[in-house]
Amino acid sequence: MSINCIRTLLENAVETHGNKIAVTHEGKSITYDELFKRVNQVAFYLRELDLPKDARIGIYSNKGIEQVIAILAILSTDYILVPLTRLLKPEQVEYIINDCGIQCIITDRLKLESIEEINFEGHVISYETTSKDVPSFEEIYKYYNKPYECDISGHNNAVITYSFGLTGTPKGIVISHRNLIDSARVVSQYLDLQEDDVISGLLIFNLDYGLNQIFCSLYKHATLALHRFILPEDFFNHLMNDKVTVLPLMPVNISEMFDDEISRIPSPELFEDLRIITSSGGNVTAKMISDCKKTFRNAEFYSMHGLTEAFRSTYLDPSQVQIRPDSIGKAIPDVELYVINEEGKECAPREVGELIHRGGYIYRGFWNAPKENAERFKSIQILKDVINLEGQLTDEIVVATGDYVYKDEEGYLYFVSRHDDMIKTRGFRVSPYEVESVVAKNIPSIDRCAVFGLENELIEEEIVMVYSATSELSEEEILFELKKHLASYMIPSKIVYKRFLPLVQSDKNRVNKDELKRELADS
């Protein structure tokens, strides 16, 4: 058995901590011994399906202990896990099924109807017994009790994850067992996770950040406490009742937790056990950090920046979070990061360029997407003017992230925008984030602001700013303030007031710029 596969983590945990609670959810719990037994039973059944090696198996269900069992069972075979978040609509599930050729889906009673709506022709397995035609975990636990052994290579493909954005069709990213092990190892290292930690399983398991909570728990023989965020009150009860010590979040979770409409937040004394908060998947604001610090007084806050093409690039040390809250930090262990301009030269401090990720945690690539792979996965030669390649092998792969960032004089990185968000106007590249930051810092009467480009034949794109506020401000007042802080080519040519801005459904912190563009184009 490879030392670089998830199955090895599970076997090691059982050998040394078999009687310890592995997973809890809504008052139910399962020990590592019990988890191992259930995983083996399901894995044995899956292998008897006699699917070809590397066959894709989807999990489309609500959160629960059975979902964790299903994930670990698939990773105990030579099949590939494809997580399908419960938030996906049937047509989105059908797209993924067709894109990567899913041959089996594991689901629950609630999602079974959605699968029937798709007319899926592969194998379907349900957690609960629903009918004679659909095998269930309940039946598998009853009848499959033979010994199960497997030999998984760390180089095998383990997972294909998909994320649906606002536009375009999603592409699956292929992740190996070695990738999963490396990500659990590095996170456990820089967070200093301990075996007596209780890690919150709040995040959904469709992407690597959420899955990492399972694997970190296995790696450190810790306890994973599952929870589904519906109401802040329930969430706070989860932290207290489960005695959570490590809390992985996304910025949207922090916003929901400290929503202005919430009348009462529990006393900080009730969260003395919480020692670590992590955040990834979006920009963290100073208010979010402040809210967390007030309520979770003993917790160190780690702000992190990850990639689609690699597990993670940076984290900001907790000692710096309140000093430079806008920074995404510095490289995590085993990663080198470079900021280069369009000529391939390394950028000077404060000069915006593309972030290049070299070293560990780089994934296999996009599934059936040669164009995207060519855009993102590059030869080390892209850094030939930055690092000394003399005598080195030149087939090393790095990730050209498409993230535009800059470094300050102390080497801390700051995210500016995605490559696709950059506005090209009058021969210049303008970052919407730069303009939005000036508005946020200097015009406090503006609640939210969105800056983007609209096609203009004369100047490529014109810069448009749409803002929300209690009442409309004079355009002259806004322009006067912007001109004090921005170059002339960065000044918006069109300023639009709206009482409320449309937000991205999955992230209350992000304005839906595509919807605004459509509105302005139609008008």
PDB file of C-alpha atoms in Angstrom, residues 140-417:
ATOM      1  CA  ILE A 140     -24.872  -3.513   2.408  1.00  0.00           C
ATOM      2  CA  TYR A 141     -24.185  -3.220   6.156  1.00  0.00           C
ATOM      3  CA  LYS A 142     -26.425  -6.235   6.736  1.00  0.00           C
ATOM      4  CA  TYR A 143     -25.043  -8.612   4.124  1.00  0.00           C
ATOM      5  CA  TYR A 144     -21.453  -7.589   3.275  1.00  0.00           C
ATOM      6  CA  ASN A 145     -19.143  -8.734   6.048  1.00  0.00           C
ATOM      7  CA  LYS A 146     -16.223 -10.305   4.188  1.00  0.00           C
ATOM      8  CA  PRO A 147     -12.675  -9.031   4.757  1.00  0.00           C
ATOM      9  CA  TYR A 148     -11.696  -6.221   2.411  1.00  0.00           C
ATOM     10  CA  GLU A 149      -8.181  -5.448   1.258  1.00  0.00           C
ATOM     11  CA  CYS A 150      -6.927  -3.013  -1.349  1.00  0.00           C
ATOM     12  CA  ASP A 151      -3.705  -1.613  -2.747  1.00  0.00           C
ATOM     13  CA  ILE A 152      -3.993   2.013  -3.831  1.00  0.00           C
ATOM     14  CA  SER A 153      -1.164   3.889  -5.535  1.00  0.00           C
ATOM     15  CA  GLY A 154      -0.521   7.473  -4.505  1.00  0.00           C
ATOM     16  CA  HIS A 155      -0.188   8.344  -8.187  1.00  0.00           C
ATOM     17  CA  ASN A 156      -3.734   7.192  -8.973  1.00  0.00           C
ATOM     18  CA  ASN A 157      -6.384   9.773  -9.775  1.00  0.00           C
ATOM     19  CA  ALA A 158      -8.654  10.113  -6.743  1.00  0.00           C
ATOM     20  CA  VAL A 159     -11.157  12.948  -7.242  1.00  0.00           C
ATOM     21  CA  ILE A 160     -12.619  15.156  -9.973  1.00  0.00           C
ATOM     22  CA  THR A 161     -14.199  18.337  -8.587  1.00  0.00           C
ATOM     23  CA  TYR A 162     -16.483  20.726 -10.470  1.00  0.00           C
ATOM     24  CA  SER A 163     -17.587  24.249  -9.604  1.00  0.00           C
ATOM     25  CA  PHE A 164     -20.328  26.178 -11.385  1.00  0.00           C
ATOM     26  CA  GLY A 165     -19.558  29.873 -11.830  1.00  0.00           C
ATOM     27  CA  LEU A 166     -21.696  32.627 -13.261  1.00  0.00           C
ATOM     28  CA  THR A 167     -20.856  32.009 -16.908  1.00  0.00           C
ATOM     29  CA  GLY A 168     -19.608  29.199 -19.122  1.00  0.00           C
ATOM     30  CA  THR A 169     -19.594  25.482 -18.483  1.00  0.00           C
ATOM     31  CA  PRO A 170     -17.607  24.097 -15.556  1.00  0.00           C
ATOM     32  CA  LYS A 171     -14.466  22.065 -16.015  1.00  0.00           C
ATOM     33  CA  GLY A 172     -13.503  19.227 -13.730  1.00  0.00           C
ATOM     34  CA  ILE A 173     -10.087  19.364 -12.065  1.00  0.00           C
ATOM     35  CA  VAL A 174      -8.353  16.005 -11.552  1.00  0.00           C
ATOM     36  CA  ILE A 175      -6.752  15.401  -8.131  1.00  0.00           C
ATOM     37  CA  SER A 176      -4.503  12.461  -7.216  1.00  0.00           C
ATOM     38  CA  HIS A 177      -4.277  10.563  -3.931  1.00  0.00           C
ATOM     39  CA  ARG A 178      -0.829  12.120  -3.434  1.00  0.00           C
ATOM     40  CA  ASN A 179      -2.392  15.576  -3.809  1.00  0.00           C
ATOM     41  CA  LEU A 180      -4.933  14.789  -1.083  1.00  0.00           C
ATOM     42  CA  ILE A 181      -2.267  13.503   1.293  1.00  0.00           C
ATOM     43  CA  ASP A 182       0.020  16.479   0.650  1.00  0.00           C
ATOM     44  CA  SER A 183      -2.787  18.948   1.315  1.00  0.00           C
ATOM     45  CA  ALA A 184      -3.703  17.259   4.617  1.00  0.00           C
ATOM     46  CA  ARG A 185      -0.043  17.179   5.645  1.00  0.00           C
ATOM     47  CA  VAL A 186       0.723  20.830   4.923  1.00  0.00           C
ATOM     48  CA  VAL A 187      -2.465  22.196   6.515  1.00  0.00           C
ATOM     49  CA  SER A 188      -1.907  20.088   9.623  1.00  0.00           C
ATOM     50  CA  GLN A 189       1.615  21.486   9.776  1.00  0.00           C
ATOM     51  CA  TYR A 190       1.030  25.214   9.476  1.00  0.00           C
ATOM     52  CA  LEU A 191      -2.158  25.142  11.570  1.00  0.00           C
ATOM     53  CA  ASP A 192      -0.473  22.888  14.149  1.00  0.00           C
ATOM     54  CA  LEU A 193      -3.494  20.571  14.332  1.00  0.00           C
ATOM     55  CA  GLN A 194      -3.649  18.138  17.256  1.00  0.00           C
ATOM     56  CA  GLU A 195      -5.292  14.745  17.769  1.00  0.00           C
ATOM     57  CA  ASP A 196      -7.608  16.178  20.431  1.00  0.00           C
ATOM     58  CA  ASP A 197      -8.950  18.802  18.016  1.00  0.00           C
ATOM     59  CA  VAL A 198     -12.594  18.811  16.952  1.00  0.00           C
ATOM     60  CA  ILE A 199     -12.724  20.087  13.370  1.00  0.00           C
ATOM     61  CA  SER A 200     -15.983  21.598  12.137  1.00  0.00           C
ATOM     62  CA  GLY A 201     -17.355  19.958   9.001  1.00  0.00           C
ATOM     63  CA  LEU A 202     -19.383  22.999   8.034  1.00  0.00           C
ATOM     64  CA  LEU A 203     -18.088  23.252   4.466  1.00  0.00           C
ATOM     65  CA  ILE A 204     -19.664  21.197   1.702  1.00  0.00           C
ATOM     66  CA  PHE A 205     -17.533  18.424   0.230  1.00  0.00           C
ATOM     67  CA  ASN A 206     -17.780  19.307  -3.458  1.00  0.00           C
ATOM     68  CA  LEU A 207     -14.434  21.164  -3.491  1.00  0.00           C
ATOM     69  CA  ASP A 208     -10.967  20.487  -2.086  1.00  0.00           C
ATOM     70  CA  TYR A 209     -11.248  22.956   0.825  1.00  0.00           C
ATOM     71  CA  GLY A 210     -14.230  21.070   2.231  1.00  0.00           C
ATOM     72  CA  LEU A 211     -12.806  17.603   1.522  1.00  0.00           C
ATOM     73  CA  ASN A 212      -9.572  18.625   3.228  1.00  0.00           C
ATOM     74  CA  GLN A 213     -11.378  18.729   6.585  1.00  0.00           C
ATOM     75  CA  ILE A 214     -12.057  14.983   6.327  1.00  0.00           C
ATOM     76  CA  PHE A 215      -8.467  14.185   5.422  1.00  0.00           C
ATOM     77  CA  CYS A 216      -6.931  16.462   8.078  1.00  0.00           C
ATOM     78  CA  SER A 217      -9.101  14.717  10.681  1.00  0.00           C
ATOM     79  CA  LEU A 218      -7.795  11.343   9.514  1.00  0.00           C
ATOM     80  CA  TYR A 219      -4.208  12.558   9.327  1.00  0.00           C
ATOM     81  CA  LYS A 220      -4.198  13.824  12.925  1.00  0.00           C
ATOM     82  CA  HIS A 221      -6.675  11.208  14.289  1.00  0.00           C
ATOM     83  CA  ALA A 222      -8.934  14.111  15.265  1.00  0.00           C
ATOM     84  CA  THR A 223     -12.756  14.283  15.350  1.00  0.00           C
ATOM     85  CA  LEU A 224     -14.830  15.730  12.502  1.00  0.00           C
ATOM     86  CA  ALA A 225     -18.086  17.387  13.646  1.00  0.00           C
ATOM     87  CA  LEU A 226     -20.440  17.736  10.666  1.00  0.00           C
ATOM     88  CA  HIS A 227     -22.855  20.652  10.461  1.00  0.00           C
ATOM     89  CA  ARG A 228     -25.033  22.240   7.820  1.00  0.00           C
ATOM     90  CA  PHE A 229     -25.339  26.025   8.137  1.00  0.00           C
ATOM     91  CA  ILE A 230     -29.003  27.060   7.997  1.00  0.00           C
ATOM     92  CA  LEU A 231     -29.460  29.560  10.836  1.00  0.00           C
ATOM     93  CA  PRO A 232     -26.751  31.376  12.833  1.00  0.00           C
ATOM     94  CA  GLU A 233     -28.354  30.227  16.090  1.00  0.00           C
ATOM     95  CA  ASP A 234     -27.940  26.573  15.071  1.00  0.00           C
ATOM     96  CA  PHE A 235     -24.379  27.251  13.996  1.00  0.00           C
ATOM     97  CA  PHE A 236     -23.400  28.752  17.350  1.00  0.00           C
ATOM     98  CA  ASN A 237     -25.016  25.756  19.088  1.00  0.00           C
ATOM     99  CA  HIS A 238     -22.883  23.489  16.872  1.00  0.00           C
ATOM    100  CA  LEU A 239     -19.714  25.216  18.074  1.00  0.00           C
ATOM    101  CA  MET A 240     -20.731  24.898  21.725  1.00  0.00           C
ATOM    102  CA  ASN A 241     -22.306  21.443  21.754  1.00  0.00           C
ATOM    103  CA  ASP A 242     -19.608  19.787  19.655  1.00  0.00           C
ATOM    104  CA  LYS A 243     -16.812  21.685  21.464  1.00  0.00           C
ATOM    105  CA  VAL A 244     -15.301  22.734  18.139  1.00  0.00           C
ATOM    106  CA  THR A 245     -11.633  23.784  18.282  1.00  0.00           C
ATOM    107  CA  VAL A 246     -10.935  24.271  14.548  1.00  0.00           C
ATOM    108  CA  LEU A 247     -13.390  26.174  12.356  1.00  0.00           C
ATOM    109  CA  PRO A 248     -12.865  26.253   8.554  1.00  0.00           C
ATOM    110  CA  LEU A 249     -15.076  28.879   6.894  1.00  0.00           C
ATOM    111  CA  MET A 250     -15.726  30.786   3.714  1.00  0.00           C
ATOM    112  CA  PRO A 251     -16.283  34.570   3.883  1.00  0.00           C
ATOM    113  CA  VAL A 252     -19.979  34.106   3.126  1.00  0.00           C
ATOM    114  CA  ASN A 253     -20.290  32.017   6.307  1.00  0.00           C
ATOM    115  CA  ILE A 254     -18.801  34.844   8.378  1.00  0.00           C
ATOM    116  CA  SER A 255     -21.279  37.308   6.855  1.00  0.00           C
ATOM    117  CA  GLU A 256     -24.193  35.001   7.659  1.00  0.00           C
ATOM    118  CA  MET A 257     -22.882  34.391  11.169  1.00  0.00           C
ATOM    119  CA  PHE A 258     -22.738  38.076  12.036  1.00  0.00           C
ATOM    120  CA  ASP A 259     -25.675  39.276   9.954  1.00  0.00           C
ATOM    121  CA  ASP A 260     -26.918  42.692  11.122  1.00  0.00           C
ATOM    122  CA  GLU A 261     -30.414  41.289  11.568  1.00  0.00           C
ATOM    123  CA  ILE A 262     -29.282  38.813  14.221  1.00  0.00           C
ATOM    124  CA  SER A 263     -30.479  40.159  17.549  1.00  0.00           C
ATOM    125  CA  ARG A 264     -28.206  38.223  19.864  1.00  0.00           C
ATOM    126  CA  ILE A 265     -24.771  36.661  19.505  1.00  0.00           C
ATOM    127  CA  PRO A 266     -23.781  34.347  22.372  1.00  0.00           C
ATOM    128  CA  SER A 267     -21.256  35.482  24.947  1.00  0.00           C
ATOM    129  CA  PRO A 268     -17.575  35.024  23.964  1.00  0.00           C
ATOM    130  CA  GLU A 269     -17.034  32.967  27.135  1.00  0.00           C
ATOM    131  CA  LEU A 270     -18.991  30.138  25.494  1.00  0.00           C
ATOM    132  CA  PHE A 271     -16.384  29.732  22.736  1.00  0.00           C
ATOM    133  CA  GLU A 272     -13.231  29.406  24.804  1.00  0.00           C
ATOM    134  CA  ASP A 273     -12.407  26.037  23.169  1.00  0.00           C
ATOM    135  CA  LEU A 274     -12.195  27.484  19.655  1.00  0.00           C
ATOM    136  CA  ARG A 275      -8.508  28.046  18.864  1.00  0.00           C
ATOM    137  CA  ILE A 276      -8.277  28.225  15.048  1.00  0.00           C
ATOM    138  CA  ILE A 277     -10.410  29.852  12.326  1.00  0.00           C
ATOM    139  CA  THR A 278      -9.489  29.481   8.661  1.00  0.00           C
ATOM    140  CA  SER A 279     -11.037  31.299   5.719  1.00  0.00           C
ATOM    141  CA  SER A 280     -10.628  30.715   1.990  1.00  0.00           C
ATOM    142  CA  GLY A 281     -12.682  31.106  -1.163  1.00  0.00           C
ATOM    143  CA  GLY A 282     -13.040  34.899  -1.241  1.00  0.00           C
ATOM    144  CA  ASN A 283     -11.915  38.235   0.123  1.00  0.00           C
ATOM    145  CA  VAL A 284     -11.993  38.692   3.892  1.00  0.00           C
ATOM    146  CA  THR A 285     -12.910  42.185   5.074  1.00  0.00           C
ATOM    147  CA  ALA A 286     -11.623  44.007   8.147  1.00  0.00           C
ATOM    148  CA  LYS A 287     -15.161  43.837   9.591  1.00  0.00           C
ATOM    149  CA  MET A 288     -15.242  40.043   9.264  1.00  0.00           C
ATOM    150  CA  ILE A 289     -11.943  39.738  11.092  1.00  0.00           C
ATOM    151  CA  SER A 290     -13.101  42.161  13.781  1.00  0.00           C
ATOM    152  CA  ASP A 291     -16.390  40.292  14.293  1.00  0.00           C
ATOM    153  CA  CYS A 292     -14.549  36.979  14.667  1.00  0.00           C
ATOM    154  CA  LYS A 293     -12.018  38.465  17.074  1.00  0.00           C
ATOM    155  CA  LYS A 294     -14.752  39.886  19.319  1.00  0.00           C
ATOM    156  CA  THR A 295     -16.715  36.645  19.568  1.00  0.00           C
ATOM    157  CA  PHE A 296     -13.943  34.038  19.316  1.00  0.00           C
ATOM    158  CA  ARG A 297     -11.327  35.648  21.523  1.00  0.00           C
ATOM    159  CA  ASN A 298      -8.964  32.662  21.793  1.00  0.00           C
ATOM    160  CA  ALA A 299      -9.015  31.818  18.097  1.00  0.00           C
ATOM    161  CA  GLU A 300      -6.188  32.614  15.696  1.00  0.00           C
ATOM    162  CA  PHE A 301      -7.502  33.703  12.292  1.00  0.00           C
ATOM    163  CA  TYR A 302      -5.812  32.286   9.167  1.00  0.00           C
ATOM    164  CA  SER A 303      -6.729  33.943   5.870  1.00  0.00           C
ATOM    165  CA  MET A 304      -5.835  31.684   2.922  1.00  0.00           C
ATOM    166  CA  HIS A 305      -5.748  31.860  -0.870  1.00  0.00           C
ATOM    167  CA  GLY A 306      -6.224  28.737  -2.983  1.00  0.00           C
ATOM    168  CA  LEU A 307      -6.351  27.895  -6.673  1.00  0.00           C
ATOM    169  CA  THR A 308      -8.487  25.716  -8.884  1.00  0.00           C
ATOM    170  CA  GLU A 309      -5.299  24.199 -10.312  1.00  0.00           C
ATOM    171  CA  ALA A 310      -3.443  23.702  -7.013  1.00  0.00           C
ATOM    172  CA  PHE A 311      -4.654  23.096  -3.491  1.00  0.00           C
ATOM    173  CA  ARG A 312      -3.343  26.282  -1.930  1.00  0.00           C
ATOM    174  CA  SER A 313      -0.805  29.024  -2.584  1.00  0.00           C
ATOM    175  CA  THR A 314      -0.745  31.381   0.403  1.00  0.00           C
ATOM    176  CA  TYR A 315      -1.808  31.976   3.952  1.00  0.00           C
ATOM    177  CA  LEU A 316      -1.612  35.074   6.128  1.00  0.00           C
ATOM    178  CA  ASP A 317      -0.129  34.473   9.552  1.00  0.00           C
ATOM    179  CA  PRO A 318      -2.588  35.385  12.343  1.00  0.00           C
ATOM    180  CA  SER A 319      -0.118  37.949  13.704  1.00  0.00           C
ATOM    181  CA  GLN A 320      -0.549  39.934  10.477  1.00  0.00           C
ATOM    182  CA  VAL A 321      -4.304  39.655  10.003  1.00  0.00           C
ATOM    183  CA  GLN A 322      -5.216  42.919  11.714  1.00  0.00           C
ATOM    184  CA  ILE A 323      -2.051  44.712  10.551  1.00  0.00           C
ATOM    185  CA  ARG A 324      -2.627  44.010   6.834  1.00  0.00           C
ATOM    186  CA  PRO A 325      -6.148  42.509   6.494  1.00  0.00           C
ATOM    187  CA  ASP A 326      -6.168  43.023   2.708  1.00  0.00           C
ATOM    188  CA  SER A 327      -3.148  40.763   2.165  1.00  0.00           C
ATOM    189  CA  ILE A 328      -3.416  37.119   1.067  1.00  0.00           C
ATOM    190  CA  GLY A 329      -0.132  36.468   2.865  1.00  0.00           C
ATOM    191  CA  LYS A 330       2.936  34.557   1.740  1.00  0.00           C
ATOM    192  CA  ALA A 331       3.597  31.149   0.205  1.00  0.00           C
ATOM    193  CA  ILE A 332       2.673  28.055   2.183  1.00  0.00           C
ATOM    194  CA  PRO A 333       5.459  25.496   2.871  1.00  0.00           C
ATOM    195  CA  ASP A 334       6.936  23.789  -0.228  1.00  0.00           C
ATOM    196  CA  VAL A 335       5.609  26.453  -2.604  1.00  0.00           C
ATOM    197  CA  GLU A 336       7.467  29.237  -4.441  1.00  0.00           C
ATOM    198  CA  LEU A 337       5.443  32.173  -5.734  1.00  0.00           C
ATOM    199  CA  TYR A 338       6.496  34.692  -8.360  1.00  0.00           C
ATOM    200  CA  VAL A 339       4.785  37.787  -9.738  1.00  0.00           C
ATOM    201  CA  ILE A 340       5.693  38.417 -13.390  1.00  0.00           C
ATOM    202  CA  ASN A 341       4.706  41.023 -15.966  1.00  0.00           C
ATOM    203  CA  GLU A 342       3.726  40.472 -19.604  1.00  0.00           C
ATOM    204  CA  GLU A 343       7.401  40.378 -20.639  1.00  0.00           C
ATOM    205  CA  GLY A 344       8.087  37.540 -18.191  1.00  0.00           C
ATOM    206  CA  LYS A 345      10.138  39.736 -15.856  1.00  0.00           C
ATOM    207  CA  GLU A 346       9.681  39.729 -12.089  1.00  0.00           C
ATOM    208  CA  CYS A 347       7.558  42.642 -10.921  1.00  0.00           C
ATOM    209  CA  ALA A 348       8.925  45.290  -8.597  1.00  0.00           C
ATOM    210  CA  PRO A 349       7.143  45.904  -5.262  1.00  0.00           C
ATOM    211  CA  ARG A 350       3.642  47.337  -5.807  1.00  0.00           C
ATOM    212  CA  GLU A 351       3.750  46.458  -9.530  1.00  0.00           C
ATOM    213  CA  VAL A 352       0.775  44.312 -10.558  1.00  0.00           C
ATOM    214  CA  GLY A 353       1.514  41.076 -12.397  1.00  0.00           C
ATOM    215  CA  GLU A 354       0.377  37.458 -12.740  1.00  0.00           C
ATOM    216  CA  LEU A 355       0.932  35.056  -9.852  1.00  0.00           C
ATOM    217  CA  ILE A 356       2.953  31.965 -10.818  1.00  0.00           C
ATOM    218  CA  HIS A 357       2.769  28.935  -8.511  1.00  0.00           C
ATOM    219  CA  ARG A 358       5.777  26.596  -8.396  1.00  0.00           C
ATOM    220  CA  GLY A 359       6.336  23.558  -6.187  1.00  0.00           C
ATOM    221  CA  GLY A 360       3.880  21.391  -4.290  1.00  0.00           C
ATOM    222  CA  TYR A 361       0.121  20.781  -4.434  1.00  0.00           C
ATOM    223  CA  ILE A 362      -0.282  21.215  -8.218  1.00  0.00           C
ATOM    224  CA  TYR A 363      -3.164  19.096  -9.490  1.00  0.00           C
ATOM    225  CA  ARG A 364      -3.202  16.797 -12.519  1.00  0.00           C
ATOM    226  CA  GLY A 365      -5.114  19.122 -14.819  1.00  0.00           C
ATOM    227  CA  PHE A 366      -8.584  19.757 -16.200  1.00  0.00           C
ATOM    228  CA  TRP A 367     -10.660  16.810 -17.386  1.00  0.00           C
ATOM    229  CA  ASN A 368     -11.029  16.712 -21.189  1.00  0.00           C
ATOM    230  CA  ALA A 369     -10.056  20.399 -21.473  1.00  0.00           C
ATOM    231  CA  PRO A 370      -6.842  20.802 -23.496  1.00  0.00           C
ATOM    232  CA  LYS A 371      -7.380  24.536 -24.041  1.00  0.00           C
ATOM    233  CA  GLU A 372      -7.720  25.264 -20.305  1.00  0.00           C
ATOM    234  CA  ASN A 373      -4.746  23.030 -19.512  1.00  0.00           C
ATOM    235  CA  ALA A 374      -2.579  24.893 -22.024  1.00  0.00           C
ATOM    236  CA  GLU A 375      -3.592  28.233 -20.487  1.00  0.00           C
ATOM    237  CA  ARG A 376      -2.871  27.301 -16.886  1.00  0.00           C
ATOM    238  CA  PHE A 377      -0.259  24.524 -16.739  1.00  0.00           C
ATOM    239  CA  LYS A 378       3.003  25.897 -18.116  1.00  0.00           C
ATOM    240  CA  SER A 379       6.604  24.796 -18.524  1.00  0.00           C
ATOM    241  CA  ILE A 380       9.086  26.094 -15.955  1.00  0.00           C
ATOM    242  CA  GLN A 381      10.498  28.052 -18.904  1.00  0.00           C
ATOM    243  CA  ILE A 382       7.923  30.738 -18.147  1.00  0.00           C
ATOM    244  CA  LEU A 383      10.225  31.693 -15.242  1.00  0.00           C
ATOM    245  CA  LYS A 384      13.488  31.644 -17.241  1.00  0.00           C
ATOM    246  CA  ASP A 385      14.022  35.382 -16.692  1.00  0.00           C
ATOM    247  CA  VAL A 386      13.258  35.127 -12.973  1.00  0.00           C
ATOM    248  CA  ILE A 387      15.068  32.025 -11.675  1.00  0.00           C
ATOM    249  CA  ASN A 388      18.288  30.278 -12.690  1.00  0.00           C
ATOM    250  CA  LEU A 389      17.400  27.229 -14.792  1.00  0.00           C
ATOM    251  CA  GLU A 390      21.008  26.300 -15.565  1.00  0.00           C
ATOM    252  CA  GLY A 391      21.454  22.563 -15.227  1.00  0.00           C
ATOM    253  CA  GLN A 392      17.847  22.007 -14.178  1.00  0.00           C
ATOM    254  CA  LEU A 393      15.389  19.703 -15.859  1.00  0.00           C
ATOM    255  CA  THR A 394      13.030  21.828 -17.902  1.00  0.00           C
ATOM    256  CA  ASP A 395       9.940  19.610 -17.983  1.00  0.00           C
ATOM    257  CA  GLU A 396       8.746  20.874 -14.583  1.00  0.00           C
ATOM    258  CA  ILE A 397       5.184  22.192 -14.617  1.00  0.00           C
ATOM    259  CA  VAL A 398       4.103  25.414 -12.902  1.00  0.00           C
ATOM    260  CA  VAL A 399       0.681  27.063 -12.707  1.00  0.00           C
ATOM    261  CA  ALA A 400       0.046  30.403 -14.377  1.00  0.00           C
ATOM    262  CA  THR A 401      -2.807  31.216 -12.039  1.00  0.00           C
ATOM    263  CA  GLY A 402      -4.598  33.981 -13.930  1.00  0.00           C
ATOM    264  CA  ASP A 403      -4.609  35.894 -10.624  1.00  0.00           C
ATOM    265  CA  TYR A 404      -3.247  39.440 -10.800  1.00  0.00           C
ATOM    266  CA  VAL A 405      -1.478  40.376  -7.578  1.00  0.00           C
ATOM    267  CA  TYR A 406       1.320  42.563  -6.245  1.00  0.00           C
ATOM    268  CA  LYS A 407       3.901  42.259  -3.479  1.00  0.00           C
ATOM    269  CA  ASP A 408       4.644  44.914  -0.917  1.00  0.00           C
ATOM    270  CA  GLU A 409       8.161  45.776   0.248  1.00  0.00           C
ATOM    271  CA  GLU A 410       8.047  43.016   2.892  1.00  0.00           C
ATOM    272  CA  GLY A 411       6.993  40.324   0.430  1.00  0.00           C
ATOM    273  CA  TYR A 412       3.308  40.113   1.398  1.00  0.00           C
ATOM    274  CA  LEU A 413       0.995  39.446  -1.533  1.00  0.00           C
ATOM    275  CA  TYR A 414      -2.225  41.325  -2.340  1.00  0.00           C
ATOM    276  CA  PHE A 415      -4.897  40.051  -4.709  1.00  0.00           C
ATOM    277  CA  VAL A 416      -5.958  42.555  -7.376  1.00  0.00           C
ATOM    278  CA  SER A 417      -8.219  40.677  -9.791  1.00  0.00           C
TER     279      SER A 417
END
